[in-house]
mmCIF file of C-alpha atoms in Angstrom:
data_model
loop_
_atom_site.group_PDB
_atom_site.id
_atom_site.type_symbol
_atom_site.label_atom_id
_atom_site.label_comp_id
_atom_site.label_asym_id
_atom_site.label_seq_id
_atom_site.Cartn_x
_atom_site.Cartn_y
_atom_site.Cartn_z
ATOM 1 C CA UNK Z 1 40.144 50.761 23.920
ATOM 2 C CA UNK Z 2 41.157 47.500 22.346
ATOM 3 C CA UNK Z 3 41.918 47.364 18.662
ATOM 4 C CA UNK Z 4 39.116 45.932 16.492
ATOM 5 C CA UNK Z 5 39.673 43.042 14.091
ATOM 6 C CA UNK Z 6 41.175 43.990 10.736
ATOM 7 C CA UNK Z 7 38.647 44.493 7.981
ATOM 8 C CA UNK Z 8 40.338 41.939 5.778
ATOM 9 C CA UNK Z 9 40.122 39.301 8.520
ATOM 10 C CA UNK Z 10 36.462 40.120 9.156
ATOM 11 C CA UNK Z 11 35.707 39.744 5.443
ATOM 12 C CA UNK Z 12 37.329 36.308 5.426
ATOM 13 C CA UNK Z 13 35.268 35.188 8.442
ATOM 14 C CA UNK Z 14 32.039 36.370 6.837
ATOM 15 C CA UNK Z 15 32.905 34.623 3.595
ATOM 16 C CA UNK Z 16 33.542 31.354 5.451
ATOM 17 C CA UNK Z 17 30.237 31.626 7.297
ATOM 18 C CA UNK Z 18 28.410 32.277 4.046
ATOM 19 C CA UNK Z 19 30.029 29.265 2.412
ATOM 20 C CA UNK Z 20 28.863 27.043 5.268
ATOM 21 C CA UNK Z 21 25.357 28.386 5.868
ATOM 22 C CA UNK Z 22 24.162 29.457 2.417
ATOM 23 C CA UNK Z 23 24.197 26.024 0.737
ATOM 24 C CA UNK Z 24 21.702 24.719 3.310
ATOM 25 C CA UNK Z 25 19.549 27.852 3.360
ATOM 26 C CA UNK Z 26 19.408 27.927 -0.455
ATOM 27 C CA UNK Z 27 18.849 24.221 -0.889
ATOM 28 C CA UNK Z 28 16.236 22.679 -3.135
ATOM 29 C CA UNK Z 29 12.598 23.577 -2.668
ATOM 30 C CA UNK Z 30 10.600 21.641 -0.110
ATOM 31 C CA UNK Z 31 10.716 17.847 -0.431
ATOM 32 C CA UNK Z 32 8.958 15.384 1.872
ATOM 33 C CA UNK Z 33 10.217 11.820 2.317
ATOM 34 C CA UNK Z 34 9.308 8.751 4.337
ATOM 35 C CA UNK Z 35 11.926 7.165 6.564
ATOM 36 C CA UNK Z 36 12.000 3.870 8.460
ATOM 37 C CA UNK Z 37 14.173 3.701 11.598
ATOM 38 C CA UNK Z 38 14.741 0.299 13.164
ATOM 39 C CA UNK Z 39 15.907 -0.466 16.674
ATOM 40 C CA UNK Z 40 15.681 -4.053 17.911
ATOM 41 C CA UNK Z 41 12.669 -5.866 16.497
ATOM 42 C CA UNK Z 42 10.502 -2.892 15.556
ATOM 43 C CA UNK Z 43 10.571 -0.236 12.849
ATOM 44 C CA UNK Z 44 9.098 3.234 13.222
ATOM 45 C CA UNK Z 45 7.789 5.169 10.230
ATOM 46 C CA UNK Z 46 8.557 8.915 9.982
ATOM 47 C CA UNK Z 47 7.746 11.698 7.543
ATOM 48 C CA UNK Z 48 10.608 14.154 7.094
ATOM 49 C CA UNK Z 49 10.599 17.499 5.314
ATOM 50 C CA UNK Z 50 13.760 18.547 3.537
ATOM 51 C CA UNK Z 51 16.001 20.499 3.487
ATOM 52 C CA UNK Z 52 15.295 21.731 7.049
ATOM 53 C CA UNK Z 53 14.636 18.156 8.293
ATOM 54 C CA UNK Z 54 11.333 18.710 10.111
ATOM 55 C CA UNK Z 55 10.581 15.259 11.566
ATOM 56 C CA UNK Z 56 7.095 13.821 12.244
ATOM 57 C CA UNK Z 57 6.584 10.317 13.624
ATOM 58 C CA UNK Z 58 3.784 8.422 11.871
ATOM 59 C CA UNK Z 59 3.644 5.181 13.838
ATOM 60 C CA UNK Z 60 5.227 1.852 14.762
ATOM 61 C CA UNK Z 61 5.198 -0.815 12.050
ATOM 62 C CA UNK Z 62 4.286 -4.407 12.955
ATOM 63 C CA UNK Z 63 7.539 -5.823 11.502
ATOM 64 C CA UNK Z 64 11.115 -4.843 10.785
ATOM 65 C CA UNK Z 65 11.172 -3.205 7.381
ATOM 66 C CA UNK Z 66 13.823 -2.183 4.890
ATOM 67 C CA UNK Z 67 14.475 -1.636 1.161
ATOM 68 C CA UNK Z 68 11.594 0.835 0.816
ATOM 69 C CA UNK Z 69 11.038 2.557 -2.520
ATOM 70 C CA UNK Z 70 8.563 5.212 -3.624
ATOM 71 C CA UNK Z 71 6.524 5.015 -6.837
ATOM 72 C CA UNK Z 72 5.773 8.494 -8.143
ATOM 73 C CA UNK Z 73 3.180 7.147 -10.591
ATOM 74 C CA UNK Z 74 1.287 5.230 -7.883
ATOM 75 C CA UNK Z 75 1.743 7.834 -5.142
ATOM 76 C CA UNK Z 76 2.797 5.221 -2.559
ATOM 77 C CA UNK Z 77 5.809 3.314 -1.250
ATOM 78 C CA UNK Z 78 6.706 -0.365 -1.026
ATOM 79 C CA UNK Z 79 8.907 -2.046 1.555
ATOM 80 C CA UNK Z 80 9.951 -5.571 2.492
ATOM 81 C CA UNK Z 81 8.950 -6.789 5.954
ATOM 82 C CA UNK Z 82 11.079 -9.429 7.686
ATOM 83 C CA UNK Z 83 10.240 -12.229 10.115
ATOM 84 C CA UNK Z 84 7.985 -14.463 7.987
ATOM 85 C CA UNK Z 85 8.481 -18.187 7.458
ATOM 86 C CA UNK Z 86 8.087 -17.839 3.684
ATOM 87 C CA UNK Z 87 10.583 -14.997 3.368
ATOM 88 C CA UNK Z 88 10.189 -11.252 3.032
ATOM 89 C CA UNK Z 89 6.711 -9.836 2.360
ATOM 90 C CA UNK Z 90 5.884 -6.901 0.139
ATOM 91 C CA UNK Z 91 4.132 -4.209 2.197
ATOM 92 C CA UNK Z 92 2.407 -1.175 0.692
ATOM 93 C CA UNK Z 93 2.937 2.063 2.620
ATOM 94 C CA UNK Z 94 0.054 4.361 1.708
ATOM 95 C CA UNK Z 95 -0.279 8.016 2.697
ATOM 96 C CA UNK Z 96 -3.571 7.823 4.615
ATOM 97 C CA UNK Z 97 -4.124 4.093 5.241
ATOM 98 C CA UNK Z 98 -2.342 1.556 7.464
ATOM 99 C CA UNK Z 99 0.381 -0.688 5.956
ATOM 100 C CA UNK Z 100 -0.982 -3.449 3.715
ATOM 101 C CA UNK Z 101 0.723 -6.874 3.512
ATOM 102 C CA UNK Z 102 0.579 -8.001 -0.134
ATOM 103 C CA UNK Z 103 2.316 -11.343 0.365
ATOM 104 C CA UNK Z 104 5.820 -12.719 -0.233
ATOM 105 C CA UNK Z 105 8.201 -11.848 -3.034
ATOM 106 C CA UNK Z 106 7.962 -14.524 -5.739
ATOM 107 C CA UNK Z 107 11.002 -15.855 -7.590
ATOM 108 C CA UNK Z 108 10.793 -15.549 -11.345
ATOM 109 C CA UNK Z 109 11.111 -19.261 -12.111
ATOM 110 C CA UNK Z 110 8.272 -21.424 -13.401
ATOM 111 C CA UNK Z 111 9.357 -24.582 -11.560
ATOM 112 C CA UNK Z 112 9.604 -23.115 -8.056
ATOM 113 C CA UNK Z 113 8.136 -20.391 -5.829
ATOM 114 C CA UNK Z 114 11.067 -20.003 -3.430
ATOM 115 C CA UNK Z 115 11.604 -16.535 -2.067
ATOM 116 C CA UNK Z 116 15.114 -15.147 -2.630
ATOM 117 C CA UNK Z 117 14.677 -12.074 -0.382
ATOM 118 C CA UNK Z 118 14.725 -12.254 3.404
ATOM 119 C CA UNK Z 119 16.955 -9.434 4.742
ATOM 120 C CA UNK Z 120 17.420 -6.802 2.023
ATOM 121 C CA UNK Z 121 19.368 -3.618 2.785
ATOM 122 C CA UNK Z 122 18.513 -1.171 -0.014
ATOM 123 C CA UNK Z 123 15.671 -0.389 -2.388
ATOM 124 C CA UNK Z 124 14.521 2.173 -4.948
ATOM 125 C CA UNK Z 125 11.747 2.306 -7.570
ATOM 126 C CA UNK Z 126 11.888 3.658 -11.100
ATOM 127 C CA UNK Z 127 8.684 3.351 -13.097
ATOM 128 C CA UNK Z 128 7.249 -0.082 -12.215
ATOM 129 C CA UNK Z 129 10.626 -1.647 -11.419
ATOM 130 C CA UNK Z 130 11.772 -2.053 -7.843
ATOM 131 C CA UNK Z 131 15.537 -2.498 -7.384
ATOM 132 C CA UNK Z 132 16.294 -4.430 -4.190
ATOM 133 C CA UNK Z 133 19.797 -5.195 -2.851
ATOM 134 C CA UNK Z 134 20.662 -8.205 -0.680
ATOM 135 C CA UNK Z 135 24.027 -9.932 -0.182
ATOM 136 C CA UNK Z 136 25.705 -8.117 -3.095
ATOM 137 C CA UNK Z 137 22.951 -9.181 -5.495
ATOM 138 C CA UNK Z 138 20.681 -6.685 -7.160
ATOM 139 C CA UNK Z 139 17.143 -7.934 -7.834
ATOM 140 C CA UNK Z 140 14.523 -6.334 -10.080
ATOM 141 C CA UNK Z 141 10.948 -6.830 -8.820
ATOM 142 C CA UNK Z 142 7.768 -5.998 -10.739
ATOM 143 C CA UNK Z 143 5.514 -3.579 -8.792
ATOM 144 C CA UNK Z 144 2.887 -2.987 -11.482
ATOM 145 C CA UNK Z 145 -0.392 -3.978 -9.726
ATOM 146 C CA UNK Z 146 -2.070 -4.712 -13.071
ATOM 147 C CA UNK Z 147 0.704 -7.032 -14.262
ATOM 148 C CA UNK Z 148 0.456 -10.847 -13.969
ATOM 149 C CA UNK Z 149 4.037 -10.814 -12.647
ATOM 150 C CA UNK Z 150 3.289 -8.388 -9.793
ATOM 151 C CA UNK Z 151 5.690 -9.097 -6.872
ATOM 152 C CA UNK Z 152 7.774 -11.407 -9.075
ATOM 153 C CA UNK Z 153 11.554 -11.194 -9.398
ATOM 154 C CA UNK Z 154 12.235 -10.389 -13.046
ATOM 155 C CA UNK Z 155 16.049 -10.522 -12.962
ATOM 156 C CA UNK Z 156 19.078 -10.546 -10.683
ATOM 157 C CA UNK Z 157 22.728 -9.571 -11.109
ATOM 158 C CA UNK Z 158 25.834 -9.786 -8.941
ATOM 159 C CA UNK Z 159 27.572 -6.512 -8.087
ATOM 160 C CA UNK Z 160 30.986 -5.820 -9.551
ATOM 161 C CA UNK Z 161 32.637 -3.630 -6.943
ATOM 162 C CA UNK Z 162 35.583 -1.598 -8.162
ATOM 163 C CA UNK Z 163 37.936 0.090 -5.684
ATOM 164 C CA UNK Z 164 36.024 -1.907 -3.039
ATOM 165 C CA UNK Z 165 34.891 -3.332 -0.876
ATOM 166 C CA UNK Z 166 31.815 -1.129 -1.010
ATOM 167 C CA UNK Z 167 29.099 -2.042 1.451
ATOM 168 C CA UNK Z 168 26.086 -0.202 0.014
ATOM 169 C CA UNK Z 169 23.317 0.132 2.610
ATOM 170 C CA UNK Z 170 20.905 2.211 0.530
ATOM 171 C CA UNK Z 171 20.630 3.971 -2.815
ATOM 172 C CA UNK Z 172 18.257 6.131 -4.819
ATOM 173 C CA UNK Z 173 17.693 6.972 -8.473
ATOM 174 C CA UNK Z 174 20.139 9.669 -9.564
ATOM 175 C CA UNK Z 175 19.657 12.397 -12.186
ATOM 176 C CA UNK Z 176 21.269 10.105 -14.793
ATOM 177 C CA UNK Z 177 18.832 7.260 -14.083
ATOM 178 C CA UNK Z 178 21.471 5.160 -12.286
ATOM 179 C CA UNK Z 179 21.503 4.212 -8.612
ATOM 180 C CA UNK Z 180 23.568 6.276 -6.162
ATOM 181 C CA UNK Z 181 24.474 5.579 -2.564
ATOM 182 C CA UNK Z 182 27.227 6.034 0.025
ATOM 183 C CA UNK Z 183 29.791 3.294 0.742
ATOM 184 C CA UNK Z 184 33.408 2.917 1.975
ATOM 185 C CA UNK Z 185 36.661 1.582 0.610
ATOM 186 C CA UNK Z 186 39.275 -0.604 2.316
ATOM 187 C CA UNK Z 187 40.598 2.320 4.349
ATOM 188 C CA UNK Z 188 37.137 3.194 5.668
ATOM 189 C CA UNK Z 189 36.820 6.415 3.630
ATOM 190 C CA UNK Z 190 33.206 7.009 2.573
ATOM 191 C CA UNK Z 191 32.352 7.958 -0.998
ATOM 192 C CA UNK Z 192 29.314 8.599 -3.134
ATOM 193 C CA UNK Z 193 29.110 5.592 -5.437
ATOM 194 C CA UNK Z 194 27.187 4.967 -8.640
ATOM 195 C CA UNK Z 195 25.607 1.571 -9.325
ATOM 196 C CA UNK Z 196 24.626 0.541 -12.844
ATOM 197 C CA UNK Z 197 21.544 -1.669 -12.517
ATOM 198 C CA UNK Z 198 22.132 -3.173 -15.971
ATOM 199 C CA UNK Z 199 25.729 -4.314 -15.431
ATOM 200 C CA UNK Z 200 26.079 -4.374 -11.629
ATOM 201 C CA UNK Z 201 29.206 -2.171 -11.748
ATOM 202 C CA UNK Z 202 29.798 -0.030 -8.634
ATOM 203 C CA UNK Z 203 32.306 2.811 -8.824
ATOM 204 C CA UNK Z 204 33.031 5.938 -6.756
ATOM 205 C CA UNK Z 205 31.824 9.367 -7.884
ATOM 206 C CA UNK Z 206 33.156 11.678 -5.136
ATOM 207 C CA UNK Z 207 35.102 10.945 -1.945
ATOM 208 C CA UNK Z 208 33.967 12.268 1.451
ATOM 209 C CA UNK Z 209 37.068 12.136 3.701
ATOM 210 C CA UNK Z 210 35.455 14.287 6.434
ATOM 211 C CA UNK Z 211 32.478 11.960 6.783
ATOM 212 C CA UNK Z 212 32.550 9.416 9.624
ATOM 213 C CA UNK Z 213 33.002 5.738 8.716
ATOM 214 C CA UNK Z 214 29.511 4.296 9.187
ATOM 215 C CA UNK Z 215 26.729 2.463 7.421
ATOM 216 C CA UNK Z 216 24.458 4.941 5.640
ATOM 217 C CA UNK Z 217 21.080 3.293 5.434
ATOM 218 C CA UNK Z 218 18.935 6.241 4.290
ATOM 219 C CA UNK Z 219 19.703 7.856 0.927
ATOM 220 C CA UNK Z 220 17.252 10.224 -0.807
ATOM 221 C CA UNK Z 221 17.759 12.373 -3.907
ATOM 222 C CA UNK Z 222 16.189 15.832 -3.556
ATOM 223 C CA UNK Z 223 14.762 17.950 -6.345
ATOM 224 C CA UNK Z 224 18.107 19.639 -7.083
ATOM 225 C CA UNK Z 225 19.976 16.322 -7.300
ATOM 226 C CA UNK Z 226 21.564 16.571 -3.845
ATOM 227 C CA UNK Z 227 21.761 13.467 -1.663
ATOM 228 C CA UNK Z 228 20.364 13.421 1.868
ATOM 229 C CA UNK Z 229 21.875 10.586 3.907
ATOM 230 C CA UNK Z 230 21.524 9.249 7.472
ATOM 231 C CA UNK Z 231 24.253 7.413 9.370
ATOM 232 C CA UNK Z 232 22.810 4.421 11.234
ATOM 233 C CA UNK Z 233 25.122 4.145 14.256
ATOM 234 C CA UNK Z 234 26.109 7.773 14.777
ATOM 235 C CA UNK Z 235 22.707 9.222 13.758
ATOM 236 C CA UNK Z 236 24.109 12.109 11.706
ATOM 237 C CA UNK Z 237 21.979 13.484 8.862
ATOM 238 C CA UNK Z 238 23.854 15.148 5.974
ATOM 239 C CA UNK Z 239 23.258 16.827 2.663
ATOM 240 C CA UNK Z 240 25.710 16.205 -0.183
ATOM 241 C CA UNK Z 241 25.415 18.617 -3.096
ATOM 242 C CA UNK Z 242 26.042 17.499 -6.664
ATOM 243 C CA UNK Z 243 29.446 19.138 -6.438
ATOM 244 C CA UNK Z 244 30.385 17.087 -3.346
ATOM 245 C CA UNK Z 245 29.926 19.786 -0.633
ATOM 246 C CA UNK Z 246 28.877 18.311 2.711
ATOM 247 C CA UNK Z 247 26.518 19.940 5.259
ATOM 248 C CA UNK Z 248 25.132 18.472 8.484
ATOM 249 C CA UNK Z 249 21.365 18.871 8.953
ATOM 250 C CA UNK Z 250 20.447 16.985 12.137
ATOM 251 C CA UNK Z 251 21.643 14.554 14.781
ATOM 252 C CA UNK Z 252 19.405 11.559 15.510
ATOM 253 C CA UNK Z 253 19.731 8.786 18.111
ATOM 254 C CA UNK Z 254 21.683 5.776 16.838
ATOM 255 C CA UNK Z 255 19.772 2.862 15.317
ATOM 256 C CA UNK Z 256 20.486 -0.616 13.991
ATOM 257 C CA UNK Z 257 19.287 0.212 10.455
ATOM 258 C CA UNK Z 258 17.345 2.829 8.517
ATOM 259 C CA UNK Z 259 15.925 3.442 5.080
ATOM 260 C CA UNK Z 260 14.270 6.375 3.310
ATOM 261 C CA UNK Z 261 12.581 7.200 0.007
ATOM 262 C CA UNK Z 262 10.945 10.182 -1.697
ATOM 263 C CA UNK Z 263 10.343 12.920 -2.761
ATOM 264 C CA UNK Z 264 6.658 12.360 -2.149
ATOM 265 C CA UNK Z 265 4.218 13.568 -4.727
ATOM 266 C CA UNK Z 266 1.977 16.369 -3.488
ATOM 267 C CA UNK Z 267 -1.753 15.555 -3.416
ATOM 268 C CA UNK Z 268 -3.856 17.247 -6.075
ATOM 269 C CA UNK Z 269 -5.403 20.564 -5.197
ATOM 270 C CA UNK Z 270 -9.103 20.372 -4.377
ATOM 271 C CA UNK Z 271 -11.496 21.628 -7.012
ATOM 272 C CA UNK Z 272 -12.676 25.161 -6.339
ATOM 273 C CA UNK Z 273 -16.056 25.353 -4.677
ATOM 274 C CA UNK Z 274 -18.914 26.879 -6.709
ATOM 275 C CA UNK Z 275 -19.678 30.465 -5.753
ATOM 276 C CA UNK Z 276 -22.413 30.929 -3.222
ATOM 277 C CA UNK Z 277 -25.673 32.399 -4.583
ATOM 278 C CA UNK Z 278 -26.145 36.039 -3.695
ATOM 279 C CA UNK Z 279 -28.253 36.564 -0.610
ATOM 280 C CA UNK Z 280 -31.701 38.117 -1.257
ATOM 281 C CA UNK Z 281 -31.998 41.817 -0.442
ATOM 282 C CA UNK Z 282 -33.532 42.591 2.948
ATOM 283 C CA UNK Z 283 -37.304 42.989 2.948
ATOM 284 C CA UNK Z 284 -38.346 46.620 3.459
ATOM 285 C CA UNK Z 285 -41.837 48.063 4.123
ATOM 286 C CA UNK Z 286 -43.712 49.294 1.038
ATOM 287 C CA UNK Z 287 -42.885 52.839 0.100
ATOM 288 C CA UNK Z 288 -45.580 55.499 0.421
ATOM 289 C CA UNK Z 289 -44.072 57.545 -2.396
ATOM 290 C CA UNK Z 290 -46.270 57.298 -5.537
ATOM 291 C CA UNK Z 291 -44.580 55.657 -8.503
ATOM 292 C CA UNK Z 292 -43.126 57.948 -11.177
ATOM 293 C CA UNK Z 293 -45.353 58.720 -14.195
ATOM 294 C CA UNK Z 294 -44.906 56.359 -17.130
ATOM 295 C CA UNK Z 295 -42.603 57.412 -19.899
ATOM 296 C CA UNK Z 296 -44.184 59.060 -22.938
ATOM 297 C CA UNK Z 297 -42.627 56.424 -25.179
ATOM 298 C CA UNK Z 298 -43.405 53.403 -23.012
ATOM 299 C CA UNK Z 299 -46.621 51.530 -23.707
ATOM 300 C CA UNK Z 300 -47.849 50.526 -20.306
ATOM 301 C CA UNK Z 301 -51.104 50.778 -18.402
ATOM 302 C CA UNK Z 302 -51.037 53.628 -15.876
ATOM 303 C CA UNK Z 303 -51.643 52.707 -12.297
ATOM 304 C CA UNK Z 304 -55.034 54.107 -11.184
ATOM 305 C CA UNK Z 305 -54.880 56.456 -8.203
ATOM 306 C CA UNK Z 306 -56.224 55.382 -4.891
ATOM 307 C CA UNK Z 307 -59.972 56.140 -4.401
ATOM 308 C CA UNK Z 308 -60.780 59.177 -2.275
ATOM 309 C CA UNK Z 309 -63.577 59.243 0.273
ATOM 310 C CA UNK Z 310 -65.570 61.836 -1.806
ATOM 311 C CA UNK Z 311 -69.120 61.234 -2.980
ATOM 312 C CA UNK Z 312 -69.393 59.414 -6.266
ATOM 313 C CA UNK Z 313 -71.200 61.555 -8.921
ATOM 314 C CA UNK Z 314 -74.242 60.201 -10.726
ATOM 315 C CA UNK Z 315 -73.493 58.508 -14.010
ATOM 316 C CA UNK Z 316 -74.271 60.613 -17.130
ATOM 317 C CA UNK Z 317 -77.289 59.677 -19.300
ATOM 318 C CA UNK Z 318 -76.560 57.297 -22.140
ATOM 319 C CA UNK Z 319 -75.629 58.996 -25.388
ATOM 320 C CA UNK Z 320 -77.947 58.656 -28.384
ATOM 321 C CA UNK Z 321 -76.654 56.487 -31.178
ATOM 322 C CA UNK Z 322 -75.961 58.476 -34.356
ATOM 323 C CA UNK Z 323 -78.252 57.843 -37.289
ATOM 324 C CA UNK Z 324 -75.423 58.178 -39.768
ATOM 325 C CA UNK Z 325 -71.997 56.782 -40.021
ATOM 326 C CA UNK Z 326 -69.237 58.727 -38.295
ATOM 327 C CA UNK Z 327 -67.960 59.967 -41.679
ATOM 328 C CA UNK Z 328 -71.347 61.752 -42.606
ATOM 329 C CA UNK Z 329 -72.438 63.018 -39.198
ATOM 330 C CA UNK Z 330 -72.755 66.832 -39.077
ATOM 331 C CA UNK Z 331 -70.616 68.274 -36.368
ATOM 332 C CA UNK Z 332 -72.260 70.267 -33.593
ATOM 333 C CA UNK Z 333 -72.855 73.921 -34.561
ATOM 334 C CA UNK Z 334 -71.081 76.584 -32.647
ATOM 335 C CA UNK Z 335 -74.408 78.609 -32.488
ATOM 336 C CA UNK Z 336 -76.025 76.143 -30.152
ATOM 337 C CA UNK Z 337 -77.323 77.756 -26.987
ATOM 338 C CA UNK Z 338 -74.751 77.494 -24.305
ATOM 339 C CA UNK Z 339 -75.561 76.149 -20.946
ATOM 340 C CA UNK Z 340 -77.115 78.582 -18.437
ATOM 341 C CA UNK Z 341 -74.423 77.900 -15.965
ATOM 342 C CA UNK Z 342 -71.783 78.985 -18.504
ATOM 343 C CA UNK Z 343 -73.513 82.337 -19.583
ATOM 344 C CA UNK Z 344 -74.821 83.382 -16.212
ATOM 345 C CA UNK Z 345 -78.396 84.260 -17.621
ATOM 346 C CA UNK Z 346 -81.633 82.658 -16.371
ATOM 347 C CA UNK Z 347 -84.593 81.469 -18.454
ATOM 348 C CA UNK Z 348 -86.769 84.263 -17.149
ATOM 349 C CA UNK Z 349 -84.347 86.853 -18.485
ATOM 350 C CA UNK Z 350 -84.471 85.218 -21.888
ATOM 351 C CA UNK Z 351 -88.252 85.452 -21.995
ATOM 352 C CA UNK Z 352 -88.231 89.147 -21.160
ATOM 353 C CA UNK Z 353 -85.706 89.865 -23.920
ATOM 354 C CA UNK Z 354 -87.909 87.941 -26.375
ATOM 355 C CA UNK Z 355 -91.088 89.861 -25.370
ATOM 356 C CA UNK Z 356 -89.294 93.186 -25.660
ATOM 357 C CA UNK Z 357 -88.159 92.296 -29.147
ATOM 358 C CA UNK Z 358 -91.732 91.367 -30.126
ATOM 359 C CA UNK Z 359 -93.091 94.688 -28.824
ATOM 360 C CA UNK Z 360 -90.499 96.598 -30.785
ATOM 361 C CA UNK Z 361 -91.340 94.619 -33.880
ATOM 362 C CA UNK Z 362 -95.150 95.373 -33.549
ATOM 363 C CA UNK Z 363 -94.563 98.981 -32.696
ATOM 364 C CA UNK Z 364 -92.261 99.388 -35.662
ATOM 365 C CA UNK Z 365 -94.867 97.874 -37.983
ATOM 366 C CA UNK Z 366 -97.626 100.295 -36.771
ATOM 367 C CA UNK Z 367 -95.376 103.276 -37.272
ATOM 368 C CA UNK Z 368 -94.698 102.234 -40.832
ATOM 369 C CA UNK Z 369 -98.424 101.964 -41.597
ATOM 370 C CA UNK Z 370 -99.094 105.470 -40.252
ATOM 371 C CA UNK Z 371 -96.416 106.899 -42.396
ATOM 372 C CA UNK Z 372 -98.013 105.213 -45.401
ATOM 373 C CA UNK Z 373 -101.373 106.757 -44.743
ATOM 374 C CA UNK Z 374 -100.063 110.175 -44.403
#
């Protein structure tokens, strides 16, 4: 039998695996973003779920597009489409509707309407301000639809690149409110850089010596502050934690440019449906059981019993009206002759008993008179 690996060595291997796998498995909660991938003259719109990078293609856009930014308040994204004679056009990317061309970007000068943006490379939205980068100039565009300066350039500033050159291909709003992206120095070493939109200063935050030299055109900040970036030429997709740890998520085909924005706001939950009315009880045949007798305390009319097929008795004779008021009427005497049916004696028997009594009375009287004579 061969000797097994030492326990100490096995523990080290497991620890290394945990350090590589756990950061991705325990990444931020689900976050969905939109991404534009451009090859040649067309751009394709995708929806991507982070951190597992589940990719869904939405459709082919009619123009090359870049510098997209997502407005959380409006629930939609804006991008700049190229290939127009009057410069780049602002296009609204809505969740359920096709892209809408809103017209060209307008320079913020009263004496001219020239369009300063034609081939931007980066974009991000904070509030109603859209930060767009082109040729080392950072422009601020108004994206408030109710504002009279909607689609107008409000300001512009030249970048001040320290430790450069830094070729920033995309950025997103960081936890501190500043712009963050990935760029490279003179030696081709990539780094996470921070861009101050008020001063134009660009400076490195953390170096990424193991990352390939490339242009990183898609940069999205997830809910935990980590950056998710896509390399244009090599197609690698990476997650960079706030501490600078690097993890590879996917490998896409190479492209000429890309851009991404998010996290997308979840649609509101539908209102709960009203409860269904209870269904009526099933109809049953009438019960033949007679209803229970009414309660002694309840005042209700008793239900008369069903008529029987017996002969109806003759109605009794009408009662005589009393001559006195009910208070002075003499009650019926208990010595009244009872009915023959109740005593069991006939009228003939009564007559005989009366005659016998009369005979006794006469005979008794005669006997008394004889005694008086004697």
